[in-house]
CSV table of C-alpha atoms in Angstrom, one decimal:
chain,number,residue,atom,x,y,z
A,1,UNK,CA,0.0,0.0,0.0
A,2,UNK,CA,2.9,2.3,0.7
A,3,UNK,CA,3.9,2.0,-2.9
A,4,UNK,CA,0.4,2.9,-4.0
A,5,UNK,CA,0.5,6.1,-1.9
A,6,UNK,CA,4.0,7.0,-3.1
A,7,UNK,CA,2.9,6.5,-6.8
A,8,UNK,CA,-0.2,8.6,-6.2
A,9,UNK,CA,1.9,11.5,-4.7
A,10,UNK,CA,4.2,11.5,-7.7
A,11,UNK,CA,1.3,11.5,-10.1
A,12,UNK,CA,-0.4,14.2,-8.2
A,13,UNK,CA,2.4,16.7,-8.2
A,14,UNK,CA,3.7,15.8,-11.6
A,15,UNK,CA,0.3,16.6,-13.0
A,16,UNK,CA,-0.2,19.6,-10.8
A,17,UNK,CA,1.5,22.0,-13.3
A,18,UNK,CA,-1.3,21.3,-15.7
A,19,UNK,CA,-4.2,21.6,-13.3
A,20,UNK,CA,-4.8,25.2,-14.4
A,21,UNK,CA,-6.4,25.3,-17.8
A,22,UNK,CA,-8.6,28.2,-19.0
A,23,UNK,CA,-11.8,30.1,-19.0
A,24,UNK,CA,-13.9,31.5,-21.8
A,25,UNK,CA,-15.7,34.0,-19.6
A,26,UNK,CA,-15.3,37.7,-20.4
A,27,UNK,CA,-15.8,38.3,-16.7
A,28,UNK,CA,-12.4,36.6,-16.0
A,29,UNK,CA,-11.0,40.0,-17.0
A,30,UNK,CA,-11.8,41.2,-13.4
A,31,UNK,CA,-10.0,40.3,-10.2
A,32,UNK,CA,-7.9,37.2,-10.3
A,33,UNK,CA,-10.2,35.6,-13.0
A,34,UNK,CA,-13.2,33.4,-13.0
A,35,UNK,CA,-13.3,31.6,-9.6
A,36,UNK,CA,-13.5,27.8,-9.9
A,37,UNK,CA,-15.8,25.7,-7.8
A,38,UNK,CA,-13.1,24.4,-5.4
A,39,UNK,CA,-15.2,21.2,-4.6
A,40,UNK,CA,-15.6,17.6,-5.8
A,41,UNK,CA,-18.1,16.6,-8.4
A,42,UNK,CA,-20.3,15.2,-5.5
A,43,UNK,CA,-20.5,18.5,-3.8
A,44,UNK,CA,-21.0,20.4,-7.1
A,45,UNK,CA,-24.0,18.2,-7.9
A,46,UNK,CA,-25.6,19.4,-4.6
A,47,UNK,CA,-25.5,23.0,-5.5
A,48,UNK,CA,-22.0,23.3,-4.1
A,49,UNK,CA,-22.9,22.7,-0.4
A,50,UNK,CA,-19.9,21.5,1.6
A,51,UNK,CA,-21.3,20.6,5.1
A,52,UNK,CA,-22.1,17.0,4.4
A,53,UNK,CA,-19.4,14.4,5.3
A,54,UNK,CA,-19.3,10.6,4.9
A,55,UNK,CA,-16.7,7.9,5.4
A,56,UNK,CA,-15.5,7.3,1.9
A,57,UNK,CA,-15.5,10.7,0.1
A,58,UNK,CA,-13.0,13.5,0.2
A,59,UNK,CA,-14.6,16.9,0.9
A,60,UNK,CA,-12.4,19.7,-0.4
A,61,UNK,CA,-14.6,22.5,1.1
A,62,UNK,CA,-14.8,21.2,4.6
A,63,UNK,CA,-11.6,20.0,6.4
A,64,UNK,CA,-13.5,18.8,9.4
A,65,UNK,CA,-14.9,16.1,7.2
A,66,UNK,CA,-11.5,14.3,7.1
A,67,UNK,CA,-12.2,13.2,10.7
A,68,UNK,CA,-15.0,11.0,9.4
A,69,UNK,CA,-13.0,9.0,6.8
A,70,UNK,CA,-12.9,5.2,7.5
A,71,UNK,CA,-15.2,2.3,7.5
A,72,UNK,CA,-18.1,3.0,9.7
A,73,UNK,CA,-18.4,0.8,12.8
A,74,UNK,CA,-14.9,-0.6,12.6
A,75,UNK,CA,-11.8,0.7,14.5
A,76,UNK,CA,-9.2,-1.6,12.8
A,77,UNK,CA,-9.6,-0.3,9.3
A,78,UNK,CA,-8.1,2.7,7.5
A,79,UNK,CA,-9.3,4.2,4.2
A,80,UNK,CA,-7.3,5.9,1.5
A,81,UNK,CA,-9.3,7.8,-1.1
A,82,UNK,CA,-8.0,9.0,-4.4
A,83,UNK,CA,-10.2,11.4,-6.2
A,84,UNK,CA,-9.9,13.4,-9.4
A,85,UNK,CA,-12.4,15.5,-11.4
A,86,UNK,CA,-12.8,16.8,-15.0
A,87,UNK,CA,-15.3,19.2,-16.4
A,88,UNK,CA,-16.5,20.3,-19.8
A,89,UNK,CA,-18.3,23.7,-20.0
A,90,UNK,CA,-20.1,25.0,-23.0
A,91,UNK,CA,-20.9,28.7,-22.8
A,92,UNK,CA,-23.1,30.9,-25.0
A,93,UNK,CA,-22.0,34.5,-24.9
A,94,UNK,CA,-24.7,37.0,-25.8
A,95,UNK,CA,-24.5,40.8,-26.1
A,96,UNK,CA,-27.3,43.2,-27.1
A,97,UNK,CA,-26.3,42.8,-30.8
A,98,UNK,CA,-24.6,39.4,-31.3
A,99,UNK,CA,-23.8,36.0,-29.8
A,100,UNK,CA,-21.4,33.1,-30.0
A,101,UNK,CA,-20.8,29.7,-28.4
A,102,UNK,CA,-17.5,28.4,-27.1
A,103,UNK,CA,-16.3,25.6,-24.7
A,104,UNK,CA,-13.4,24.6,-22.4
A,105,UNK,CA,-12.4,21.4,-20.7
A,106,UNK,CA,-10.6,21.6,-17.3
A,107,UNK,CA,-9.0,19.4,-14.7
A,108,UNK,CA,-10.8,20.5,-11.6
A,109,UNK,CA,-9.0,18.7,-8.7
A,110,UNK,CA,-6.5,16.0,-7.7
A,111,UNK,CA,-6.6,14.8,-4.1
A,112,UNK,CA,-5.8,12.1,-1.6
A,113,UNK,CA,-7.5,11.5,1.7
A,114,UNK,CA,-6.3,9.1,4.4
A,115,UNK,CA,-7.9,8.0,7.7
A,116,UNK,CA,-5.0,7.8,10.2
A,117,UNK,CA,-7.1,6.3,13.0
A,118,UNK,CA,-10.8,6.5,14.1
A,119,UNK,CA,-11.7,10.2,14.2
A,120,UNK,CA,-8.5,11.5,12.6
A,121,UNK,CA,-7.9,12.0,8.9
A,122,UNK,CA,-5.6,14.1,6.6
A,123,UNK,CA,-5.8,15.1,2.9
A,124,UNK,CA,-3.6,16.9,0.4
A,125,UNK,CA,-3.8,17.8,-3.3
A,126,UNK,CA,-4.1,20.5,-5.8
A,127,UNK,CA,-7.1,22.7,-6.9
A,128,UNK,CA,-7.4,25.4,-9.5
A,129,UNK,CA,-8.6,28.5,-7.7
A,130,UNK,CA,-9.2,30.8,-10.7
A,131,UNK,CA,-8.9,30.9,-14.4
A,132,UNK,CA,-8.3,33.8,-16.8
A,133,UNK,CA,-9.3,33.4,-20.4
A,134,UNK,CA,-10.9,36.3,-22.3
A,135,UNK,CA,-10.6,37.9,-25.7
A,136,UNK,CA,-12.9,40.8,-26.6
A,137,UNK,CA,-12.8,44.3,-28.2
A,138,UNK,CA,-14.4,47.7,-27.5
A,139,UNK,CA,-15.2,50.0,-30.4
A,140,UNK,CA,-15.2,53.8,-29.8
A,141,UNK,CA,-16.4,56.3,-32.3
A,142,UNK,CA,-18.3,56.1,-35.6
A,143,UNK,CA,-17.7,53.6,-38.4
A,144,UNK,CA,-14.7,54.6,-40.6
A,145,UNK,CA,-12.9,56.5,-37.8
A,146,UNK,CA,-13.3,54.0,-34.9
A,147,UNK,CA,-10.8,53.5,-32.1
A,148,UNK,CA,-10.4,49.7,-31.5
A,149,UNK,CA,-9.4,48.5,-28.1
A,150,UNK,CA,-8.7,44.8,-27.9
A,151,UNK,CA,-8.3,43.0,-24.6
A,152,UNK,CA,-7.0,39.4,-24.0
A,153,UNK,CA,-5.7,37.5,-21.0
A,154,UNK,CA,-4.9,34.0,-19.8
A,155,UNK,CA,-3.5,32.1,-16.8
A,156,UNK,CA,-4.8,31.8,-13.3
A,157,UNK,CA,-4.1,30.8,-9.8
A,158,UNK,CA,-3.8,27.3,-8.2
A,159,UNK,CA,-3.9,26.0,-4.7
A,160,UNK,CA,-1.7,23.2,-3.2
A,161,UNK,CA,-3.3,22.3,0.1
A,162,UNK,CA,-2.9,20.1,3.2
A,163,UNK,CA,-5.8,19.4,5.5
A,164,UNK,CA,-6.3,17.8,8.9
A,165,UNK,CA,-9.7,16.8,10.4
A,166,UNK,CA,-10.3,15.5,13.9
A,167,UNK,CA,-13.4,14.4,15.8
A,168,UNK,CA,-12.5,15.8,19.2
A,169,UNK,CA,-15.7,14.9,21.0
A,170,UNK,CA,-18.9,13.0,20.3
A,171,UNK,CA,-20.6,14.7,17.3
A,172,UNK,CA,-18.0,17.5,17.2
A,173,UNK,CA,-15.3,17.8,14.5
A,174,UNK,CA,-12.8,20.5,13.7
A,175,UNK,CA,-10.5,20.9,10.7
A,176,UNK,CA,-7.9,23.2,9.1
A,177,UNK,CA,-6.6,23.5,5.6
A,178,UNK,CA,-3.4,25.3,4.7
A,179,UNK,CA,-3.3,26.5,1.1
A,180,UNK,CA,-0.3,27.7,-0.9
A,181,UNK,CA,-1.5,29.8,-3.8
A,182,UNK,CA,0.6,30.2,-6.9
A,183,UNK,CA,0.0,31.2,-10.5
A,184,UNK,CA,0.6,33.6,-13.4
A,185,UNK,CA,-1.7,36.0,-15.1
A,186,UNK,CA,-0.9,37.6,-18.4
A,187,UNK,CA,-2.9,40.5,-19.9
A,188,UNK,CA,-2.6,42.4,-23.2
A,189,UNK,CA,-4.3,45.6,-24.3
A,190,UNK,CA,-4.0,46.6,-28.0
A,191,UNK,CA,-5.2,50.0,-29.3
A,192,UNK,CA,-5.5,50.9,-32.9
A,193,UNK,CA,-7.5,53.2,-35.2
A,194,UNK,CA,-9.2,52.4,-38.5
A,195,UNK,CA,-7.0,53.5,-41.5
A,196,UNK,CA,-3.9,53.9,-39.3
A,197,UNK,CA,-1.1,51.3,-39.4
A,198,UNK,CA,0.6,52.4,-36.2
A,199,UNK,CA,-0.9,51.0,-32.9
A,200,UNK,CA,0.0,50.7,-29.3
A,201,UNK,CA,0.2,47.8,-26.9
A,202,UNK,CA,0.4,47.2,-23.1
A,203,UNK,CA,1.6,43.8,-21.9
A,204,UNK,CA,1.4,42.9,-18.2
A,205,UNK,CA,2.5,39.8,-16.3
A,206,UNK,CA,1.9,39.0,-12.6
A,207,UNK,CA,3.4,36.0,-10.9
A,208,UNK,CA,1.4,35.4,-7.8
A,209,UNK,CA,2.0,33.4,-4.6
A,210,UNK,CA,0.9,33.4,-0.9
A,211,UNK,CA,-0.8,31.4,1.8
A,212,UNK,CA,-4.2,31.3,3.3
A,213,UNK,CA,-6.1,29.0,5.8
A,214,UNK,CA,-9.5,27.5,5.9
A,215,UNK,CA,-11.0,26.5,9.3
A,216,UNK,CA,-14.1,24.4,9.9
A,217,UNK,CA,-16.2,23.3,12.9
A,218,UNK,CA,-19.0,20.7,12.5
A,219,UNK,CA,-21.7,19.6,15.0
A,220,UNK,CA,-23.7,16.6,13.9
A,221,UNK,CA,-26.0,15.2,16.7
A,222,UNK,CA,-28.3,12.2,16.2
A,223,UNK,CA,-31.9,13.2,16.4
A,224,UNK,CA,-33.0,9.6,16.7
A,225,UNK,CA,-31.6,6.2,15.8
A,226,UNK,CA,-31.6,6.9,12.0
A,227,UNK,CA,-31.7,10.7,11.5
A,228,UNK,CA,-28.9,13.3,12.0
A,229,UNK,CA,-28.8,17.1,12.1
A,230,UNK,CA,-25.7,18.5,10.5
A,231,UNK,CA,-24.4,22.1,11.2
A,232,UNK,CA,-21.2,23.7,10.2
A,233,UNK,CA,-19.2,26.9,10.2
A,234,UNK,CA,-16.3,27.4,7.8
A,235,UNK,CA,-14.0,30.4,7.7
A,236,UNK,CA,-11.6,30.9,4.8
A,237,UNK,CA,-9.3,33.6,6.2
A,238,UNK,CA,-8.2,36.7,4.3
A,239,UNK,CA,-5.5,35.8,1.8
A,240,UNK,CA,-2.7,38.4,1.6
A,241,UNK,CA,-0.9,37.4,-1.6
A,242,UNK,CA,2.1,39.0,-3.3
A,243,UNK,CA,2.6,39.6,-7.0
A,244,UNK,CA,5.9,40.1,-8.9
A,245,UNK,CA,4.9,42.3,-11.9
A,246,UNK,CA,6.4,43.1,-15.3
A,247,UNK,CA,5.1,45.5,-17.9
A,248,UNK,CA,6.0,46.3,-21.5
A,249,UNK,CA,4.5,49.1,-23.5
A,250,UNK,CA,5.2,50.2,-27.1
A,251,UNK,CA,3.9,50.4,-30.6
A,252,UNK,CA,3.5,48.2,-33.6
A,253,UNK,CA,2.8,48.4,-37.3
A,254,UNK,CA,-0.1,46.5,-38.8
A,255,UNK,CA,0.0,43.5,-36.3
A,256,UNK,CA,0.8,43.5,-32.6
A,257,UNK,CA,3.4,40.9,-33.3
A,258,UNK,CA,5.3,43.4,-35.6
A,259,UNK,CA,6.7,45.5,-32.8
A,260,UNK,CA,8.4,48.8,-33.5
A,261,UNK,CA,9.2,50.5,-30.3
A,262,UNK,CA,8.7,48.5,-27.0
A,263,UNK,CA,10.0,49.4,-23.6
A,264,UNK,CA,10.2,47.6,-20.3
A,265,UNK,CA,8.5,49.8,-17.7
A,266,UNK,CA,10.6,50.5,-14.6
A,267,UNK,CA,8.0,49.3,-12.1
A,268,UNK,CA,10.5,49.3,-9.2
A,269,UNK,CA,10.8,53.1,-9.6
A,270,UNK,CA,7.0,53.4,-9.4
A,271,UNK,CA,6.8,51.1,-6.4
A,272,UNK,CA,4.7,48.6,-8.4
A,273,UNK,CA,7.2,45.8,-9.1
A,274,UNK,CA,6.0,43.9,-6.0
A,275,UNK,CA,2.4,44.5,-5.0
A,276,UNK,CA,-0.1,43.0,-2.6
A,277,UNK,CA,-3.4,41.3,-3.5
A,278,UNK,CA,-5.9,41.0,-0.7
A,279,UNK,CA,-8.7,38.4,-0.9
A,280,UNK,CA,-11.2,39.1,1.9
A,281,UNK,CA,-12.4,36.4,4.4
A,282,UNK,CA,-15.2,34.2,3.3
A,283,UNK,CA,-17.6,32.9,6.1
A,284,UNK,CA,-20.0,30.0,5.4
A,285,UNK,CA,-22.8,28.8,7.6
A,286,UNK,CA,-24.6,25.5,6.9
A,287,UNK,CA,-27.4,23.4,8.3
A,288,UNK,CA,-28.9,20.2,7.1
A,289,UNK,CA,-30.9,17.1,8.0
A,290,UNK,CA,-31.0,13.5,6.8
A,291,UNK,CA,-31.3,9.8,7.3
A,292,UNK,CA,-27.9,8.1,7.6
A,293,UNK,CA,-26.6,6.6,4.3
A,294,UNK,CA,-30.0,7.2,2.6
A,295,UNK,CA,-30.9,10.9,2.1
A,296,UNK,CA,-29.8,14.4,3.1
A,297,UNK,CA,-31.0,18.0,2.5
A,298,UNK,CA,-28.9,21.0,3.4
A,299,UNK,CA,-28.6,24.8,2.9
A,300,UNK,CA,-25.6,27.0,3.1
A,301,UNK,CA,-25.0,30.7,3.1
A,302,UNK,CA,-21.6,32.3,2.3
A,303,UNK,CA,-20.7,36.0,2.6
A,304,UNK,CA,-17.6,38.0,1.8
A,305,UNK,CA,-16.8,41.7,2.2
A,306,UNK,CA,-15.4,41.9,-1.3
A,307,UNK,CA,-15.2,45.7,-1.0
A,308,UNK,CA,-11.9,45.0,0.7
A,309,UNK,CA,-10.5,43.3,-2.4
A,310,UNK,CA,-7.4,45.0,-3.8
A,311,UNK,CA,-5.0,44.5,-6.7
A,312,UNK,CA,-2.9,47.7,-7.2
A,313,UNK,CA,-1.3,46.6,-10.4
A,314,UNK,CA,-4.4,46.0,-12.6
A,315,UNK,CA,-6.4,49.1,-13.1
A,316,UNK,CA,-10.1,48.7,-14.2
A,317,UNK,CA,-12.2,51.9,-14.6
A,318,UNK,CA,-15.7,50.5,-14.9
A,319,UNK,CA,-15.6,48.1,-12.0
A,320,UNK,CA,-16.7,48.5,-8.4
A,321,UNK,CA,-16.6,45.7,-5.8
A,322,UNK,CA,-19.6,45.2,-3.5
A,323,UNK,CA,-20.1,42.6,-0.8
A,324,UNK,CA,-20.5,39.1,-2.3
A,325,UNK,CA,-22.7,36.2,-1.1
A,326,UNK,CA,-23.9,32.8,-2.2
A,327,UNK,CA,-27.1,30.8,-1.2
A,328,UNK,CA,-27.0,27.1,-2.0
A,329,UNK,CA,-29.5,24.3,-1.4
A,330,UNK,CA,-28.9,20.7,-2.2
A,331,UNK,CA,-29.0,17.1,-1.2
A,332,UNK,CA,-28.9,13.4,-2.2
A,333,UNK,CA,-31.0,10.2,-2.2
A,334,UNK,CA,-29.8,6.6,-2.2
A,335,UNK,CA,-32.7,4.1,-2.4
A,336,UNK,CA,-30.9,1.2,-0.8
A,337,UNK,CA,-27.1,1.4,-0.5
A,338,UNK,CA,-26.5,-2.3,0.1
A,339,UNK,CA,-29.1,-3.7,-2.3
A,340,UNK,CA,-28.1,-7.0,-3.9
A,341,UNK,CA,-31.0,-7.2,-6.3
A,342,UNK,CA,-30.9,-3.8,-8.0
A,343,UNK,CA,-27.9,-1.8,-9.1
A,344,UNK,CA,-30.0,1.3,-9.5
A,345,UNK,CA,-31.1,1.2,-5.9
A,346,UNK,CA,-27.4,1.6,-5.0
A,347,UNK,CA,-27.0,4.7,-7.2
A,348,UNK,CA,-26.9,8.0,-5.4
A,349,UNK,CA,-29.1,10.7,-7.0
A,350,UNK,CA,-28.0,14.3,-6.3
A,351,UNK,CA,-29.5,17.8,-7.0
A,352,UNK,CA,-29.1,21.4,-6.0
A,353,UNK,CA,-29.5,25.0,-6.8
A,354,UNK,CA,-27.2,28.0,-6.3
A,355,UNK,CA,-27.7,31.8,-6.4
A,356,UNK,CA,-24.5,33.8,-6.3
A,357,UNK,CA,-24.0,37.5,-6.0
A,358,UNK,CA,-20.4,37.8,-7.3
A,359,UNK,CA,-19.8,41.2,-5.8
A,360,UNK,CA,-18.8,42.7,-9.2
A,361,UNK,CA,-20.6,45.8,-10.2
A,362,UNK,CA,-19.7,46.6,-13.8
A,363,UNK,CA,-21.1,49.5,-15.7
A,364,UNK,CA,-23.4,50.1,-12.8
A,365,UNK,CA,-24.9,46.6,-13.0
A,366,UNK,CA,-24.6,43.7,-10.6
A,367,UNK,CA,-23.1,40.5,-12.0
A,368,UNK,CA,-25.0,37.6,-10.6
A,369,UNK,CA,-24.8,33.8,-11.3
A,370,UNK,CA,-27.6,31.3,-11.0
A,371,UNK,CA,-27.2,27.5,-11.5
A,372,UNK,CA,-29.2,24.3,-11.2
A,373,UNK,CA,-27.2,21.1,-10.6
A,374,UNK,CA,-28.0,17.4,-10.7
A,375,UNK,CA,-26.2,14.1,-11.2
A,376,UNK,CA,-25.6,10.5,-10.3
A,377,UNK,CA,-23.1,8.7,-8.1
A,378,UNK,CA,-22.5,5.3,-9.7
A,379,UNK,CA,-21.0,2.7,-7.3
A,380,UNK,CA,-18.0,0.6,-8.4
A,381,UNK,CA,-17.1,-2.8,-7.0
A,382,UNK,CA,-17.7,-3.0,-3.2
A,383,UNK,CA,-19.5,0.4,-2.9
A,384,UNK,CA,-16.3,2.1,-1.5
A,385,UNK,CA,-15.5,3.5,-4.9
A,386,UNK,CA,-17.7,5.4,-7.3
A,387,UNK,CA,-18.0,7.3,-10.5
A,388,UNK,CA,-19.8,10.6,-10.3
A,389,UNK,CA,-21.5,12.2,-13.3
A,390,UNK,CA,-22.9,15.7,-12.8
A,391,UNK,CA,-24.6,18.4,-14.9
A,392,UNK,CA,-25.1,22.1,-14.3
A,393,UNK,CA,-27.1,24.7,-16.3
A,394,UNK,CA,-27.0,28.3,-15.4
A,395,UNK,CA,-26.8,32.0,-16.4
A,396,UNK,CA,-24.3,34.7,-15.4
A,397,UNK,CA,-24.3,38.4,-16.2
A,398,UNK,CA,-26.6,40.5,-18.3
A,399,UNK,CA,-26.9,42.1,-21.7
A,400,UNK,CA,-27.8,45.5,-20.2
A,401,UNK,CA,-25.3,48.4,-20.2
A,402,UNK,CA,-23.2,46.9,-23.0
A,403,UNK,CA,-22.4,43.8,-21.0
A,404,UNK,CA,-22.3,40.1,-21.8
A,405,UNK,CA,-24.8,37.4,-20.6
A,406,UNK,CA,-23.4,33.9,-20.3
A,407,UNK,CA,-25.7,30.9,-20.6
A,408,UNK,CA,-23.7,27.7,-19.7
A,409,UNK,CA,-24.0,24.0,-19.6
A,410,UNK,CA,-21.4,22.1,-17.6
A,411,UNK,CA,-20.6,18.4,-17.4
A,412,UNK,CA,-18.7,17.1,-14.4
A,413,UNK,CA,-16.9,13.7,-14.2
A,414,UNK,CA,-15.4,12.7,-10.9
A,415,UNK,CA,-13.7,9.5,-9.9
A,416,UNK,CA,-13.5,8.5,-6.2
A,417,UNK,CA,-11.4,5.3,-5.5
A,418,UNK,CA,-11.2,4.1,-1.9
A,419,UNK,CA,-9.0,1.4,-0.7
A,420,UNK,CA,-8.4,-0.3,2.7
A,421,UNK,CA,-4.8,0.4,3.7
A,422,UNK,CA,-4.5,-0.8,7.3
A,423,UNK,CA,-6.0,-3.6,9.3
A,424,UNK,CA,-5.0,-4.2,12.9
A,425,UNK,CA,-3.8,-7.8,13.3
A,426,UNK,CA,-5.2,-9.8,16.2
A,427,UNK,CA,-3.6,-12.9,17.8
A,428,UNK,CA,-6.0,-15.4,19.4
């Protein structure tokens, strides 16, 4: 088993450099890009709620859940869970005058969870935090004498994390996750005029790193022999990241690749070579109720004082940050987890809904995101492993005030493989 864990660690971090793919959202122009879900396919299918914990699934949102890993009712077994997720997102972008459809495929997470002993578990892995991927233009003036401003960007930020969860008293669990954030964001602004060959360009690159922490407390008392109340509080502390910046400005003839005069900006003299990026604290409150191993329904509310967000290097004129919040409702139903006669009775059916106020106020319009999720958890082998297939349909933004409305359809594929790695030997 040690060889399996070692092989998984090597694969995990060898693949980590590719965990950040792209975005197709024009709203990834703002902040650190389009924020990724940061949760497994199972959680995403339930509207993104993260309070629920069981004995065989990794919960990337709730570190307290690691204390529940293991085979229920047994003290002499440990569980190792390998989990990975992919997503395919097709987005229709619509303005007041035109529309287009585009798509992107991403690696969403790679993670390992281990139960060390009853009530104590750890986990580690890599999660994309944000993705930047936009390409649009803004036309100013009348036809024939228009100024053309083209904007493009790519990159994003990843998180490498380590989590510990511990059940310190009956029905009480705590957990902490340490995240190391790293990434690179590149932006390009090109300005030209109709009928004039000479144009200007502004290239900027930020290399980002820093640490933040996520704390969780769960209280899950039994209401009766079968039913449980689940409550949780999670706090993702303020992230104070640093960015090492470079900037090139200059002119070109005909095409931006045909540079004429380009200069490296002395950002050190301006005090902008190394800048800070502040991501405000996110607090999440959750409550749910369910029947053990059969069904669960929960609701979560997250809020963030996004007015405190800052990134001194990237200047955006038409954006104001307001406080952000998310309301999510979701749950699951498994007809009969240990059924021998019907495979479909062992399938877990999940669904949820999410309403997100992103906190971005662009052109005096709030940018909100609404999504409906649903999917299946398909058991493999002895029910410790499963394949999770999920779907999400939603809408983000608006066509008002010269903005873009995104209508999207997302497919999630998650694989959760659990293996027994320790059994206490007994001598009679």
